């Protein structure tokens, strides 16, 4: 038996919280009876569940790591008909990018059709770590490094990097930064606030997962990687169990 909102989320309808809204809106029925109680349990072996009269069935969950290339939109579709990250995947199910990398940013992008997993990674309270390699238009000054670590104003609130390092000796316009923010254009805006331009941006790690595949390639996350995410970044006590993928 599984609680109705969890069942909807596991079927990829939306997150558990959004599924609760669908239930309260009277759009979900079990065995042809509208269910509006959030504490209703579904027996998957017997019950038939519908959303707006369409059958809701459990489907395979996807957890994908892509090493995003340049010149691709992080979106499911583009009004200008440019190539999207979804066009790269050879998968029929509807899959969503977790967060966003800019058109010319490369690196680690996760994609999933699991609403709970998506929510877990994108919830700001879960402080999911990101690491980026950044090429700047000029050397990063020590005083500016301190400011970026202390916090700089990028509307509507301050942002900060947790760590900044210079991996190449005598090359102080190439930096590696760590942060836990997912605001759009966050890294570029942080540097622009101090009058630097970002010439190239590569995400080397997201939620502890590194891009160990060629640019433009993708693979399924391993069960160990999925577990790492579930047990490290989930702040609430609810346990989300994700079945082994076959
Ligand atoms: N920050 C940016 O400015 N761009 C990205 O693509 C990701 C983070």
PDB file of C-alpha atoms and ligand atoms in Angstrom:
ATOM      1  CA  UNK A   1       0.000   0.000   0.000  1.00  0.00           C
ATOM      2  CA  UNK A   2       1.260   3.446  -0.803  1.00  0.00           C
ATOM      3  CA  UNK A   3      -0.114   6.869   0.043  1.00  0.00           C
ATOM      4  CA  UNK A   4      -1.946   8.428  -2.918  1.00  0.00           C
ATOM      5  CA  UNK A   5       0.291  11.512  -3.323  1.00  0.00           C
ATOM      6  CA  UNK A   6       3.432   9.362  -3.158  1.00  0.00           C
ATOM      7  CA  UNK A   7       1.973   7.019  -5.774  1.00  0.00           C
ATOM      8  CA  UNK A   8       1.293   9.944  -8.139  1.00  0.00           C
ATOM      9  CA  UNK A   9       4.838  11.251  -7.623  1.00  0.00           C
ATOM     10  CA  UNK A  10       6.346   7.817  -8.239  1.00  0.00           C
ATOM     11  CA  UNK A  11       4.359   7.577 -11.460  1.00  0.00           C
ATOM     12  CA  UNK A  12       6.040  10.811 -12.582  1.00  0.00           C
ATOM     13  CA  UNK A  13       2.881  12.967 -12.440  1.00  0.00           C
ATOM     14  CA  UNK A  14       4.578  15.656 -10.339  1.00  0.00           C
ATOM     15  CA  UNK A  15       6.215  16.119  -6.937  1.00  0.00           C
ATOM     16  CA  UNK A  16       4.415  14.815  -3.841  1.00  0.00           C
ATOM     17  CA  UNK A  17       3.482  18.341  -2.812  1.00  0.00           C
ATOM     18  CA  UNK A  18       2.039  19.231  -6.239  1.00  0.00           C
ATOM     19  CA  UNK A  19       0.250  15.865  -6.325  1.00  0.00           C
ATOM     20  CA  UNK A  20      -1.493  16.818  -3.086  1.00  0.00           C
ATOM     21  CA  UNK A  21      -2.864  19.894  -4.880  1.00  0.00           C
ATOM     22  CA  UNK A  22      -4.215  17.722  -7.709  1.00  0.00           C
ATOM     23  CA  UNK A  23      -5.925  15.486  -5.147  1.00  0.00           C
ATOM     24  CA  UNK A  24      -7.472  18.443  -3.308  1.00  0.00           C
ATOM     25  CA  UNK A  25      -8.668  19.836  -6.661  1.00  0.00           C
ATOM     26  CA  UNK A  26     -10.720  16.629  -7.083  1.00  0.00           C
ATOM     27  CA  UNK A  27      -8.834  15.554 -10.202  1.00  0.00           C
ATOM     28  CA  UNK A  28      -7.741  12.157  -8.915  1.00  0.00           C
ATOM     29  CA  UNK A  29      -9.988   9.085  -8.774  1.00  0.00           C
ATOM     30  CA  UNK A  30      -9.417   5.589  -7.442  1.00  0.00           C
ATOM     31  CA  UNK A  31     -11.670   2.888  -8.918  1.00  0.00           C
ATOM     32  CA  UNK A  32     -13.811   5.629 -10.493  1.00  0.00           C
ATOM     33  CA  UNK A  33     -14.411   7.418  -7.156  1.00  0.00           C
ATOM     34  CA  UNK A  34     -12.913  10.898  -6.741  1.00  0.00           C
ATOM     35  CA  UNK A  35     -10.489  10.904  -3.784  1.00  0.00           C
ATOM     36  CA  UNK A  36      -9.871  14.164  -1.915  1.00  0.00           C
ATOM     37  CA  UNK A  37      -8.323  12.706   1.247  1.00  0.00           C
ATOM     38  CA  UNK A  38      -4.540  13.065   1.384  1.00  0.00           C
ATOM     39  CA  UNK A  39      -4.322  10.090   3.725  1.00  0.00           C
ATOM     40  CA  UNK A  40      -5.842   7.687   1.178  1.00  0.00           C
ATOM     41  CA  UNK A  41      -3.715   4.596   0.458  1.00  0.00           C
ATOM     42  CA  UNK A  42      -3.571   2.844  -2.917  1.00  0.00           C
ATOM     43  CA  UNK A  43      -3.118  -0.884  -3.394  1.00  0.00           C
ATOM     44  CA  UNK A  44      -1.250  -1.018  -6.674  1.00  0.00           C
ATOM     45  CA  UNK A  45      -2.123  -4.658  -7.273  1.00  0.00           C
ATOM     46  CA  UNK A  46      -5.891  -3.986  -7.283  1.00  0.00           C
ATOM     47  CA  UNK A  47      -6.710  -0.306  -7.555  1.00  0.00           C
ATOM     48  CA  UNK A  48      -6.981   1.691 -10.758  1.00  0.00           C
ATOM     49  CA  UNK A  49      -5.977   5.329 -10.414  1.00  0.00           C
ATOM     50  CA  UNK A  50      -6.844   8.129 -12.834  1.00  0.00           C
ATOM     51  CA  UNK A  51      -5.944  11.798 -13.170  1.00  0.00           C
ATOM     52  CA  UNK A  52      -8.539  13.801 -15.112  1.00  0.00           C
ATOM     53  CA  UNK A  53      -9.886  10.361 -16.190  1.00  0.00           C
ATOM     54  CA  UNK A  54      -6.513   9.344 -17.706  1.00  0.00           C
ATOM     55  CA  UNK A  55      -4.964   6.179 -16.223  1.00  0.00           C
ATOM     56  CA  UNK A  56      -1.969   6.733 -13.962  1.00  0.00           C
ATOM     57  CA  UNK A  57       0.546   3.918 -14.192  1.00  0.00           C
ATOM     58  CA  UNK A  58       3.929   3.356 -12.633  1.00  0.00           C
ATOM     59  CA  UNK A  59       6.666   3.712 -15.197  1.00  0.00           C
ATOM     60  CA  UNK A  60      10.362   3.298 -15.257  1.00  0.00           C
ATOM     61  CA  UNK A  61      12.212   6.078 -13.482  1.00  0.00           C
ATOM     62  CA  UNK A  62      15.187   7.652 -15.186  1.00  0.00           C
ATOM     63  CA  UNK A  63      18.166   9.241 -13.410  1.00  0.00           C
ATOM     64  CA  UNK A  64      20.581  10.492 -16.019  1.00  0.00           C
ATOM     65  CA  UNK A  65      23.897  12.287 -15.935  1.00  0.00           C
ATOM     66  CA  UNK A  66      24.743  14.305 -19.047  1.00  0.00           C
ATOM     67  CA  UNK A  67      27.991  16.096 -19.773  1.00  0.00           C
ATOM     68  CA  UNK A  68      26.265  18.989 -21.491  1.00  0.00           C
ATOM     69  CA  UNK A  69      27.970  20.406 -24.597  1.00  0.00           C
ATOM     70  CA  UNK A  70      28.003  24.079 -25.618  1.00  0.00           C
ATOM     71  CA  UNK A  71      25.289  25.450 -27.882  1.00  0.00           C
ATOM     72  CA  UNK A  72      22.411  23.454 -26.398  1.00  0.00           C
ATOM     73  CA  UNK A  73      19.395  24.769 -24.472  1.00  0.00           C
ATOM     74  CA  UNK A  74      18.580  23.304 -21.041  1.00  0.00           C
ATOM     75  CA  UNK A  75      14.876  22.981 -21.630  1.00  0.00           C
ATOM     76  CA  UNK A  76      12.369  20.461 -22.901  1.00  0.00           C
ATOM     77  CA  UNK A  77      11.597  22.624 -25.949  1.00  0.00           C
ATOM     78  CA  UNK A  78      12.727  25.901 -27.480  1.00  0.00           C
ATOM     79  CA  UNK A  79      10.533  28.436 -29.255  1.00  0.00           C
ATOM     80  CA  UNK A  80      13.446  29.302 -31.582  1.00  0.00           C
ATOM     81  CA  UNK A  81      13.857  25.622 -32.474  1.00  0.00           C
ATOM     82  CA  UNK A  82      17.381  25.394 -31.127  1.00  0.00           C
ATOM     83  CA  UNK A  83      18.727  22.034 -30.014  1.00  0.00           C
ATOM     84  CA  UNK A  84      17.765  21.097 -26.447  1.00  0.00           C
ATOM     85  CA  UNK A  85      19.308  18.658 -23.974  1.00  0.00           C
ATOM     86  CA  UNK A  86      16.224  16.478 -24.473  1.00  0.00           C
ATOM     87  CA  UNK A  87      17.048  16.204 -28.212  1.00  0.00           C
ATOM     88  CA  UNK A  88      20.363  14.612 -27.201  1.00  0.00           C
ATOM     89  CA  UNK A  89      18.623  11.858 -25.200  1.00  0.00           C
ATOM     90  CA  UNK A  90      17.336   8.888 -27.115  1.00  0.00           C
ATOM     91  CA  UNK A  91      14.479   8.252 -24.669  1.00  0.00           C
ATOM     92  CA  UNK A  92      10.750   8.363 -25.351  1.00  0.00           C
ATOM     93  CA  UNK A  93       9.565   9.173 -21.783  1.00  0.00           C
ATOM     94  CA  UNK A  94       9.153  12.811 -20.710  1.00  0.00           C
ATOM     95  CA  UNK A  95      12.313  13.673 -18.801  1.00  0.00           C
ATOM     96  CA  UNK A  96      13.182  16.989 -17.187  1.00  0.00           C
ATOM     97  CA  UNK A  97      16.535  18.711 -16.662  1.00  0.00           C
ATOM     98  CA  UNK A  98      17.277  19.326 -12.976  1.00  0.00           C
ATOM     99  CA  UNK A  99      17.952  23.052 -12.865  1.00  0.00           C
ATOM    100  CA  UNK A 100      19.588  24.864 -15.710  1.00  0.00           C
ATOM    101  CA  UNK A 101      22.913  25.404 -17.439  1.00  0.00           C
ATOM    102  CA  UNK A 102      23.272  28.321 -19.858  1.00  0.00           C
ATOM    103  CA  UNK A 103      23.444  27.780 -23.631  1.00  0.00           C
ATOM    104  CA  UNK A 104      27.255  27.908 -23.645  1.00  0.00           C
ATOM    105  CA  UNK A 105      27.903  26.313 -20.257  1.00  0.00           C
ATOM    106  CA  UNK A 106      29.231  22.757 -20.352  1.00  0.00           C
ATOM    107  CA  UNK A 107      29.312  20.032 -17.726  1.00  0.00           C
ATOM    108  CA  UNK A 108      27.265  18.030 -15.266  1.00  0.00           C
ATOM    109  CA  UNK A 109      23.523  18.149 -15.816  1.00  0.00           C
ATOM    110  CA  UNK A 110      21.145  15.674 -14.191  1.00  0.00           C
ATOM    111  CA  UNK A 111      17.849  14.744 -15.829  1.00  0.00           C
ATOM    112  CA  UNK A 112      14.993  12.726 -14.377  1.00  0.00           C
ATOM    113  CA  UNK A 113      11.307  11.897 -14.649  1.00  0.00           C
ATOM    114  CA  UNK A 114      11.015  11.337 -10.876  1.00  0.00           C
ATOM    115  CA  UNK A 115       9.207  14.319  -9.345  1.00  0.00           C
ATOM    116  CA  UNK A 116      10.481  13.632  -5.801  1.00  0.00           C
ATOM    117  CA  UNK A 117      14.086  13.379  -6.925  1.00  0.00           C
ATOM    118  CA  UNK A 118      13.725  16.596  -8.911  1.00  0.00           C
ATOM    119  CA  UNK A 119      12.231  18.396  -5.904  1.00  0.00           C
ATOM    120  CA  UNK A 120      14.943  17.128  -3.576  1.00  0.00           C
ATOM    121  CA  UNK A 121      17.718  18.487  -5.791  1.00  0.00           C
ATOM    122  CA  UNK A 122      16.120  21.820  -6.620  1.00  0.00           C
ATOM    123  CA  UNK A 123      14.809  22.733  -3.158  1.00  0.00           C
ATOM    124  CA  UNK A 124      16.997  25.675  -2.018  1.00  0.00           C
ATOM    125  CA  UNK A 125      16.874  24.439   1.603  1.00  0.00           C
ATOM    126  CA  UNK A 126      18.758  21.275   0.649  1.00  0.00           C
ATOM    127  CA  UNK A 127      21.954  23.229  -0.219  1.00  0.00           C
ATOM    128  CA  UNK A 128      23.054  20.930  -3.022  1.00  0.00           C
ATOM    129  CA  UNK A 129      26.733  21.658  -3.823  1.00  0.00           C
ATOM    130  CA  UNK A 130      27.947  22.694  -7.282  1.00  0.00           C
ATOM    131  CA  UNK A 131      31.510  23.089  -8.525  1.00  0.00           C
ATOM    132  CA  UNK A 132      32.432  25.147 -11.597  1.00  0.00           C
ATOM    133  CA  UNK A 133      35.588  25.880 -13.571  1.00  0.00           C
ATOM    134  CA  UNK A 134      35.495  29.520 -14.595  1.00  0.00           C
ATOM    135  CA  UNK A 135      37.643  31.378 -17.117  1.00  0.00           C
ATOM    136  CA  UNK A 136      37.561  35.114 -16.450  1.00  0.00           C
ATOM    137  CA  UNK A 137      38.499  38.042 -18.673  1.00  0.00           C
ATOM    138  CA  UNK A 138      41.220  39.064 -16.177  1.00  0.00           C
ATOM    139  CA  UNK A 139      43.010  37.825 -13.071  1.00  0.00           C
ATOM    140  CA  UNK A 140      40.860  37.553  -9.955  1.00  0.00           C
ATOM    141  CA  UNK A 141      42.177  39.990  -7.351  1.00  0.00           C
ATOM    142  CA  UNK A 142      42.642  38.741  -3.785  1.00  0.00           C
ATOM    143  CA  UNK A 143      40.345  41.447  -2.385  1.00  0.00           C
ATOM    144  CA  UNK A 144      37.593  40.384  -4.822  1.00  0.00           C
ATOM    145  CA  UNK A 145      38.090  36.749  -3.888  1.00  0.00           C
ATOM    146  CA  UNK A 146      37.429  37.702  -0.260  1.00  0.00           C
ATOM    147  CA  UNK A 147      34.313  39.655  -1.282  1.00  0.00           C
ATOM    148  CA  UNK A 148      32.911  36.711  -3.258  1.00  0.00           C
ATOM    149  CA  UNK A 149      33.426  34.451  -0.227  1.00  0.00           C
ATOM    150  CA  UNK A 150      31.889  36.969   2.163  1.00  0.00           C
ATOM    151  CA  UNK A 151      28.889  37.645  -0.113  1.00  0.00           C
ATOM    152  CA  UNK A 152      28.075  40.170  -2.850  1.00  0.00           C
ATOM    153  CA  UNK A 153      24.745  41.711  -3.731  1.00  0.00           C
ATOM    154  CA  UNK A 154      23.025  40.235  -6.769  1.00  0.00           C
ATOM    155  CA  UNK A 155      19.402  41.267  -6.767  1.00  0.00           C
ATOM    156  CA  UNK A 156      17.187  40.389  -4.966  1.00  0.00           C
ATOM    157  CA  UNK A 157      19.644  39.202  -2.276  1.00  0.00           C
ATOM    158  CA  UNK A 158      23.281  38.530  -1.511  1.00  0.00           C
ATOM    159  CA  UNK A 159      24.993  35.477  -2.941  1.00  0.00           C
ATOM    160  CA  UNK A 160      28.265  33.873  -1.940  1.00  0.00           C
ATOM    161  CA  UNK A 161      30.752  31.261  -3.022  1.00  0.00           C
ATOM    162  CA  UNK A 162      31.824  28.716  -0.415  1.00  0.00           C
ATOM    163  CA  UNK A 163      35.285  28.108  -1.850  1.00  0.00           C
ATOM    164  CA  UNK A 164      37.510  29.595  -4.556  1.00  0.00           C
ATOM    165  CA  UNK A 165      40.758  28.042  -5.703  1.00  0.00           C
ATOM    166  CA  UNK A 166      43.332  28.691  -8.408  1.00  0.00           C
ATOM    167  CA  UNK A 167      44.202  25.266  -9.847  1.00  0.00           C
ATOM    168  CA  UNK A 168      46.738  26.628 -12.384  1.00  0.00           C
ATOM    169  CA  UNK A 169      49.821  28.275 -10.970  1.00  0.00           C
ATOM    170  CA  UNK A 170      50.435  31.763 -12.432  1.00  0.00           C
ATOM    171  CA  UNK A 171      47.010  31.718 -14.103  1.00  0.00           C
ATOM    172  CA  UNK A 172      44.727  33.694 -11.817  1.00  0.00           C
ATOM    173  CA  UNK A 173      41.990  34.215 -14.405  1.00  0.00           C
ATOM    174  CA  UNK A 174      41.159  30.478 -14.185  1.00  0.00           C
ATOM    175  CA  UNK A 175      39.333  29.644 -10.961  1.00  0.00           C
ATOM    176  CA  UNK A 176      37.351  26.778  -9.485  1.00  0.00           C
ATOM    177  CA  UNK A 177      34.438  27.833  -7.322  1.00  0.00           C
ATOM    178  CA  UNK A 178      32.042  25.941  -5.085  1.00  0.00           C
ATOM    179  CA  UNK A 179      28.563  27.154  -4.198  1.00  0.00           C
ATOM    180  CA  UNK A 180      25.146  25.842  -3.203  1.00  0.00           C
ATOM    181  CA  UNK A 181      22.998  28.310  -5.149  1.00  0.00           C
ATOM    182  CA  UNK A 182      20.904  27.474  -8.185  1.00  0.00           C
ATOM    183  CA  UNK A 183      19.672  30.923  -9.214  1.00  0.00           C
ATOM    184  CA  UNK A 184      19.750  31.562 -12.967  1.00  0.00           C
ATOM    185  CA  UNK A 185      23.135  32.845 -14.223  1.00  0.00           C
ATOM    186  CA  UNK A 186      24.343  32.792 -10.604  1.00  0.00           C
ATOM    187  CA  UNK A 187      28.073  32.403 -11.293  1.00  0.00           C
ATOM    188  CA  UNK A 188      28.141  35.009 -14.081  1.00  0.00           C
ATOM    189  CA  UNK A 189      26.150  37.505 -12.024  1.00  0.00           C
ATOM    190  CA  UNK A 190      28.466  37.080  -9.031  1.00  0.00           C
ATOM    191  CA  UNK A 191      31.531  37.922 -11.114  1.00  0.00           C
ATOM    192  CA  UNK A 192      29.751  40.657 -13.071  1.00  0.00           C
ATOM    193  CA  UNK A 193      28.878  42.329  -9.761  1.00  0.00           C
ATOM    194  CA  UNK A 194      32.631  42.904  -9.341  1.00  0.00           C
ATOM    195  CA  UNK A 195      33.193  43.850 -12.993  1.00  0.00           C
ATOM    196  CA  UNK A 196      34.563  40.571 -14.343  1.00  0.00           C
ATOM    197  CA  UNK A 197      33.269  38.784 -17.461  1.00  0.00           C
ATOM    198  CA  UNK A 198      32.981  35.003 -17.537  1.00  0.00           C
ATOM    199  CA  UNK A 199      34.516  33.778 -20.800  1.00  0.00           C
ATOM    200  CA  UNK A 200      33.730  30.134 -20.241  1.00  0.00           C
ATOM    201  CA  UNK A 201      31.955  28.057 -17.637  1.00  0.00           C
ATOM    202  CA  UNK A 202      32.086  24.327 -16.994  1.00  0.00           C
ATOM    203  CA  UNK A 203      30.239  22.550 -14.171  1.00  0.00           C
ATOM    204  CA  UNK A 204      32.579  19.842 -12.940  1.00  0.00           C
ATOM    205  CA  UNK A 205      30.342  18.485 -10.213  1.00  0.00           C
ATOM    206  CA  UNK A 206      26.726  18.658  -9.050  1.00  0.00           C
ATOM    207  CA  UNK A 207      25.484  17.028  -5.836  1.00  0.00           C
ATOM    208  CA  UNK A 208      28.847  15.297  -5.602  1.00  0.00           C
ATOM    209  CA  UNK A 209      28.453  13.677  -9.061  1.00  0.00           C
ATOM    210  CA  UNK A 210      31.366  14.345 -11.416  1.00  0.00           C
ATOM    211  CA  UNK A 211      31.351  14.515 -15.221  1.00  0.00           C
ATOM    212  CA  UNK A 212      33.390  11.384 -15.910  1.00  0.00           C
ATOM    213  CA  UNK A 213      32.089  10.963 -19.467  1.00  0.00           C
ATOM    214  CA  UNK A 214      32.947  12.821 -22.719  1.00  0.00           C
ATOM    215  CA  UNK A 215      31.217  16.145 -23.433  1.00  0.00           C
ATOM    216  CA  UNK A 216      27.910  15.493 -25.223  1.00  0.00           C
ATOM    217  CA  UNK A 217      27.567  12.007 -23.758  1.00  0.00           C
ATOM    218  CA  UNK A 218      25.127  10.750 -21.093  1.00  0.00           C
ATOM    219  CA  UNK A 219      24.656   7.714 -18.851  1.00  0.00           C
ATOM    220  CA  UNK A 220      22.363   6.416 -16.103  1.00  0.00           C
ATOM    221  CA  UNK A 221      23.352   7.293 -12.566  1.00  0.00           C
ATOM    222  CA  UNK A 222      24.513   4.255 -10.623  1.00  0.00           C
ATOM    223  CA  UNK A 223      22.447   3.109  -7.647  1.00  0.00           C
ATOM    224  CA  UNK A 224      25.310   4.259  -5.405  1.00  0.00           C
ATOM    225  CA  UNK A 225      25.117   7.765  -6.913  1.00  0.00           C
ATOM    226  CA  UNK A 226      21.326   7.872  -6.473  1.00  0.00           C
ATOM    227  CA  UNK A 227      21.684   6.751  -2.853  1.00  0.00           C
ATOM    228  CA  UNK A 228      24.416   9.312  -2.267  1.00  0.00           C
ATOM    229  CA  UNK A 229      22.013  12.054  -3.361  1.00  0.00           C
ATOM    230  CA  UNK A 230      19.062  10.684  -1.384  1.00  0.00           C
ATOM    231  CA  UNK A 231      20.946  10.329   1.860  1.00  0.00           C
ATOM    232  CA  UNK A 232      23.168  13.398   1.720  1.00  0.00           C
ATOM    233  CA  UNK A 233      20.911  16.183   0.588  1.00  0.00           C
ATOM    234  CA  UNK A 234      17.529  15.253   1.953  1.00  0.00           C
ATOM    235  CA  UNK A 235      16.847  17.406   4.987  1.00  0.00           C
ATOM    236  CA  UNK A 236      13.433  16.027   5.840  1.00  0.00           C
ATOM    237  CA  UNK A 237      13.044  12.675   7.617  1.00  0.00           C
ATOM    238  CA  UNK A 238      10.778  11.198   4.991  1.00  0.00           C
ATOM    239  CA  UNK A 239      12.579   8.364   3.281  1.00  0.00           C
ATOM    240  CA  UNK A 240      12.241   8.253  -0.496  1.00  0.00           C
ATOM    241  CA  UNK A 241      13.034   4.801  -1.767  1.00  0.00           C
ATOM    242  CA  UNK A 242      14.016   4.422  -5.353  1.00  0.00           C
ATOM    243  CA  UNK A 243      13.969   0.957  -6.790  1.00  0.00           C
ATOM    244  CA  UNK A 244      16.968  -0.591  -8.486  1.00  0.00           C
ATOM    245  CA  UNK A 245      16.834   0.114 -12.195  1.00  0.00           C
ATOM    246  CA  UNK A 246      16.850  -2.921 -14.467  1.00  0.00           C
TER     247      UNK A 246
HETATM  248  N1  LIG B   1      25.779  30.038 -13.335  1.00  0.00           N
HETATM  249  C1  LIG B   1      25.774  30.670 -14.537  1.00  0.00           C
HETATM  250  O1  LIG B   1      26.000  31.871 -14.612  1.00  0.00           O
HETATM  251  N2  LIG B   1      25.523  29.948 -15.635  1.00  0.00           N
HETATM  252  C2  LIG B   1      25.317  28.597 -15.625  1.00  0.00           C
HETATM  253  O2  LIG B   1      25.108  27.987 -16.663  1.00  0.00           O
HETATM  254  C3  LIG B   1      25.323  27.952 -14.361  1.00  0.00           C
HETATM  255  C4  LIG B   1      25.552  28.703 -13.239  1.00  0.00           C
END
